[in-house]
């Protein structure tokens, strides 16, 4: 019984990888760098995008916004005058808890690939399944809020292991929490020793420059800007 | 393609309901009330249990602890000297992001059903799939932390709609957040107008008496205790 189930899962992941490779080829043809952006619900993904995407010199950003239902985050981002495409997993996809390569493929005709350099795919808020399904991205970034506890890397290791960058958010709340930031960073290193980490508060702006620089670097524009 | 997928989902849910009914019959035969306890990662489920389960007069509590990996929460609860059974979704279940009826069924031989009155099933931290899979419970409770934002009921309506009780946690942080508690409660009412709501801080203890009373009521022990 269990063996059958695992086989089904493996076949689904194989099929997903095939479609992800096709997506990757389409993105490459248009010279678009793609970030798969993941976190638990409410960790601050949308705010972290709001704070930086309008201020990336030389990089035209688009967002593919994944939600089970609704378009609240897409509406927030569209007010920044960047192209935002909404992808809901509820209609047609059975209310899936993650984006997969086929869903992103279905959104491909709506993406302005000729007009952007960097596509950020904001995944459904979930620390489990999004890590299992590649969508054709160049890099994966996850956000971990200090309000979630130091144990999350040990409880959801696949997510932390799948990423090139972990953003630790909401550090403005540290004085009000029983939370050991060093222990969280240690736990992240336990499951993914080489992962890059940026510690920020999207609310106060602390650390956001490093997040902006990371995006510029990934989009191939590091050093290309002249700051006053 | 999509139609096939939806059919598979429906068949999976039908099969799950059949097994949930069998679980329900086993729990009934032993007179055990079962709570399916759900939330996003880090909302405070385990702390909310730590704070009350050792202080429910006349109610012998057991916990079935669901995690993708590890047994950290189970270890925390076992220190309270209540029976705790760990169920990991990683080995054999493909790292599932939720508990389903079959997983709970597989744990049945390990549950001390003769020795408990109330079984709390602490689900995997996730606001999507746990709401879709009944496990044979009498009631469903979800925890929503104020750090997650007011929009969560609108983005994850199935979870909020599936519950008999919503616990709003971490209100000790309200002075430090840009968060509108009234708006969250309004949004919960939008998706589940009749749901009971308890506003608490597991950290300071504010509101926990209502959570304790709710558990006593559901376990059929309301009014059975004599308080000093």
mmCIF file of C-alpha atoms in Angstrom, chain A residues 23-180:
data_model
loop_
_atom_site.group_PDB
_atom_site.id
_atom_site.type_symbol
_atom_site.label_atom_id
_atom_site.label_comp_id
_atom_site.label_asym_id
_atom_site.label_seq_id
_atom_site.Cartn_x
_atom_site.Cartn_y
_atom_site.Cartn_z
ATOM 1 C CA UNK A 23 9.524 26.010 -18.667
ATOM 2 C CA UNK A 24 13.229 26.564 -18.055
ATOM 3 C CA UNK A 25 13.890 26.486 -21.808
ATOM 4 C CA UNK A 26 11.178 29.099 -22.420
ATOM 5 C CA UNK A 27 12.560 31.377 -19.702
ATOM 6 C CA UNK A 28 16.106 30.985 -21.057
ATOM 7 C CA UNK A 29 14.993 31.834 -24.591
ATOM 8 C CA UNK A 30 13.661 35.135 -23.261
ATOM 9 C CA UNK A 31 16.663 35.759 -20.999
ATOM 10 C CA UNK A 32 14.449 35.781 -17.899
ATOM 11 C CA UNK A 33 15.886 34.810 -14.504
ATOM 12 C CA UNK A 34 13.299 33.044 -12.316
ATOM 13 C CA UNK A 35 13.084 32.909 -8.518
ATOM 14 C CA UNK A 36 10.804 30.429 -6.726
ATOM 15 C CA UNK A 37 9.841 32.354 -3.557
ATOM 16 C CA UNK A 38 8.477 30.272 -0.682
ATOM 17 C CA UNK A 39 7.524 30.437 3.016
ATOM 18 C CA UNK A 40 4.916 29.497 5.588
ATOM 19 C CA UNK A 41 1.694 31.565 5.490
ATOM 20 C CA UNK A 42 2.241 35.096 6.770
ATOM 21 C CA UNK A 43 6.058 35.060 6.891
ATOM 22 C CA UNK A 44 6.189 38.267 4.838
ATOM 23 C CA UNK A 45 6.906 37.271 1.206
ATOM 24 C CA UNK A 46 4.688 39.923 -0.354
ATOM 25 C CA UNK A 47 5.988 42.710 1.910
ATOM 26 C CA UNK A 48 9.574 41.695 1.114
ATOM 27 C CA UNK A 49 8.752 42.079 -2.585
ATOM 28 C CA UNK A 50 6.898 45.379 -2.085
ATOM 29 C CA UNK A 51 9.979 46.796 -0.383
ATOM 30 C CA UNK A 52 12.484 46.115 -3.184
ATOM 31 C CA UNK A 53 11.055 45.225 -6.595
ATOM 32 C CA UNK A 54 10.439 48.807 -7.688
ATOM 33 C CA UNK A 55 14.056 49.721 -6.857
ATOM 34 C CA UNK A 56 16.235 47.316 -8.842
ATOM 35 C CA UNK A 57 18.103 49.486 -11.386
ATOM 36 C CA UNK A 58 18.364 47.858 -14.800
ATOM 37 C CA UNK A 59 16.150 44.935 -13.821
ATOM 38 C CA UNK A 60 12.563 44.797 -15.062
ATOM 39 C CA UNK A 61 10.663 42.636 -12.578
ATOM 40 C CA UNK A 62 7.477 40.645 -13.042
ATOM 41 C CA UNK A 63 5.653 38.574 -10.444
ATOM 42 C CA UNK A 64 3.668 35.351 -10.822
ATOM 43 C CA UNK A 65 1.480 35.270 -7.743
ATOM 44 C CA UNK A 66 0.365 31.828 -6.526
ATOM 45 C CA UNK A 67 -2.564 31.520 -4.120
ATOM 46 C CA UNK A 68 -5.205 28.934 -3.381
ATOM 47 C CA UNK A 69 -7.828 31.659 -3.785
ATOM 48 C CA UNK A 70 -8.097 35.412 -4.217
ATOM 49 C CA UNK A 71 -5.762 38.057 -5.600
ATOM 50 C CA UNK A 72 -4.969 40.208 -2.549
ATOM 51 C CA UNK A 73 -1.195 39.909 -2.851
ATOM 52 C CA UNK A 74 -1.321 40.470 -6.609
ATOM 53 C CA UNK A 75 -3.368 43.636 -6.048
ATOM 54 C CA UNK A 76 -0.796 44.891 -3.537
ATOM 55 C CA UNK A 77 2.064 44.309 -5.969
ATOM 56 C CA UNK A 78 0.246 45.687 -9.016
ATOM 57 C CA UNK A 79 0.028 49.036 -7.226
ATOM 58 C CA UNK A 80 3.822 49.213 -7.653
ATOM 59 C CA UNK A 81 3.255 49.334 -11.441
ATOM 60 C CA UNK A 82 5.032 46.075 -12.198
ATOM 61 C CA UNK A 83 3.411 43.289 -14.244
ATOM 62 C CA UNK A 84 1.701 40.770 -11.940
ATOM 63 C CA UNK A 85 0.007 37.566 -13.077
ATOM 64 C CA UNK A 86 -2.348 35.760 -10.677
ATOM 65 C CA UNK A 87 -2.380 31.961 -10.593
ATOM 66 C CA UNK A 88 -5.008 30.374 -8.332
ATOM 67 C CA UNK A 89 -4.654 26.696 -7.474
ATOM 68 C CA UNK A 90 -8.312 26.371 -6.506
ATOM 69 C CA UNK A 91 -10.149 26.371 -9.869
ATOM 70 C CA UNK A 92 -9.045 23.464 -12.061
ATOM 71 C CA UNK A 93 -6.156 22.408 -9.840
ATOM 72 C CA UNK A 94 -8.171 21.022 -6.891
ATOM 73 C CA UNK A 95 -7.034 23.650 -4.367
ATOM 74 C CA UNK A 96 -3.423 22.504 -4.419
ATOM 75 C CA UNK A 97 -1.142 23.591 -1.569
ATOM 76 C CA UNK A 98 1.748 24.433 -3.891
ATOM 77 C CA UNK A 99 2.586 25.515 -7.413
ATOM 78 C CA UNK A 100 3.921 22.882 -9.792
ATOM 79 C CA UNK A 101 5.560 23.104 -13.204
ATOM 80 C CA UNK A 102 2.307 22.440 -15.057
ATOM 81 C CA UNK A 103 0.487 25.287 -13.294
ATOM 82 C CA UNK A 104 3.315 27.675 -14.155
ATOM 83 C CA UNK A 105 3.222 26.330 -17.738
ATOM 84 C CA UNK A 106 -0.493 27.108 -17.912
ATOM 85 C CA UNK A 107 0.285 30.711 -16.909
ATOM 86 C CA UNK A 108 3.084 31.053 -19.506
ATOM 87 C CA UNK A 109 0.911 32.739 -22.195
ATOM 88 C CA UNK A 110 -0.033 35.426 -19.635
ATOM 89 C CA UNK A 111 3.553 36.201 -18.632
ATOM 90 C CA UNK A 112 5.167 39.276 -20.285
ATOM 91 C CA UNK A 113 8.459 37.440 -20.905
ATOM 92 C CA UNK A 114 9.566 39.934 -23.573
ATOM 93 C CA UNK A 115 9.305 42.814 -21.128
ATOM 94 C CA UNK A 116 10.959 41.479 -17.960
ATOM 95 C CA UNK A 117 14.410 40.348 -16.835
ATOM 96 C CA UNK A 118 13.452 38.787 -13.521
ATOM 97 C CA UNK A 119 10.333 36.745 -12.723
ATOM 98 C CA UNK A 120 9.545 36.118 -9.088
ATOM 99 C CA UNK A 121 7.143 33.224 -8.548
ATOM 100 C CA UNK A 122 5.492 33.779 -5.179
ATOM 101 C CA UNK A 123 4.447 30.292 -4.154
ATOM 102 C CA UNK A 124 1.510 29.222 -1.944
ATOM 103 C CA UNK A 125 2.295 29.699 1.765
ATOM 104 C CA UNK A 126 3.415 26.220 2.864
ATOM 105 C CA UNK A 127 6.658 24.739 4.237
ATOM 106 C CA UNK A 128 6.197 21.240 2.791
ATOM 107 C CA UNK A 129 5.098 20.618 -0.801
ATOM 108 C CA UNK A 130 6.387 23.738 -2.620
ATOM 109 C CA UNK A 131 9.927 22.467 -1.961
ATOM 110 C CA UNK A 132 9.182 19.239 -3.855
ATOM 111 C CA UNK A 133 8.001 20.770 -7.125
ATOM 112 C CA UNK A 134 10.420 22.670 -9.330
ATOM 113 C CA UNK A 135 8.708 25.097 -11.670
ATOM 114 C CA UNK A 136 11.676 25.921 -13.945
ATOM 115 C CA UNK A 137 13.407 28.388 -11.609
ATOM 116 C CA UNK A 138 17.059 29.470 -11.436
ATOM 117 C CA UNK A 139 17.059 29.820 -7.666
ATOM 118 C CA UNK A 140 14.852 29.137 -4.679
ATOM 119 C CA UNK A 141 14.440 31.547 -1.795
ATOM 120 C CA UNK A 142 12.526 30.914 1.402
ATOM 121 C CA UNK A 143 11.412 33.317 4.119
ATOM 122 C CA UNK A 144 11.386 32.213 7.737
ATOM 123 C CA UNK A 145 9.850 34.531 10.323
ATOM 124 C CA UNK A 146 11.308 34.676 13.830
ATOM 125 C CA UNK A 147 7.747 34.356 15.190
ATOM 126 C CA UNK A 148 7.634 30.768 13.873
ATOM 127 C CA UNK A 149 10.164 29.361 16.357
ATOM 128 C CA UNK A 150 13.755 28.135 16.111
ATOM 129 C CA UNK A 151 12.733 24.521 15.371
ATOM 130 C CA UNK A 152 11.386 24.975 11.840
ATOM 131 C CA UNK A 153 14.563 23.920 9.935
ATOM 132 C CA UNK A 154 14.549 20.613 11.835
ATOM 133 C CA UNK A 155 10.818 20.041 11.309
ATOM 134 C CA UNK A 156 10.715 21.062 7.638
ATOM 135 C CA UNK A 157 14.268 20.198 6.469
ATOM 136 C CA UNK A 158 13.416 19.664 2.794
ATOM 137 C CA UNK A 159 12.282 23.282 2.420
ATOM 138 C CA UNK A 160 15.402 24.690 4.059
ATOM 139 C CA UNK A 161 17.602 22.283 2.096
ATOM 140 C CA UNK A 162 16.015 23.157 -1.256
ATOM 141 C CA UNK A 163 16.941 26.837 -1.072
ATOM 142 C CA UNK A 164 19.869 28.950 -2.219
ATOM 143 C CA UNK A 165 18.864 31.752 0.166
ATOM 144 C CA UNK A 166 17.022 31.844 3.497
ATOM 145 C CA UNK A 167 15.642 35.242 4.552
ATOM 146 C CA UNK A 168 15.024 35.492 8.296
ATOM 147 C CA UNK A 169 12.285 38.118 8.659
ATOM 148 C CA UNK A 170 10.534 40.151 11.398
ATOM 149 C CA UNK A 171 13.645 40.704 13.516
ATOM 150 C CA UNK A 172 12.062 43.950 14.789
ATOM 151 C CA UNK A 173 9.973 41.633 17.016
ATOM 152 C CA UNK A 174 12.999 39.943 18.649
ATOM 153 C CA UNK A 175 12.857 42.082 21.834
ATOM 154 C CA UNK A 176 9.284 40.858 22.384
ATOM 155 C CA UNK A 177 9.808 37.131 21.766
ATOM 156 C CA UNK A 178 11.344 34.210 23.636
ATOM 157 C CA UNK A 179 13.440 33.483 20.584
ATOM 158 C CA UNK A 180 17.118 32.615 20.094
#
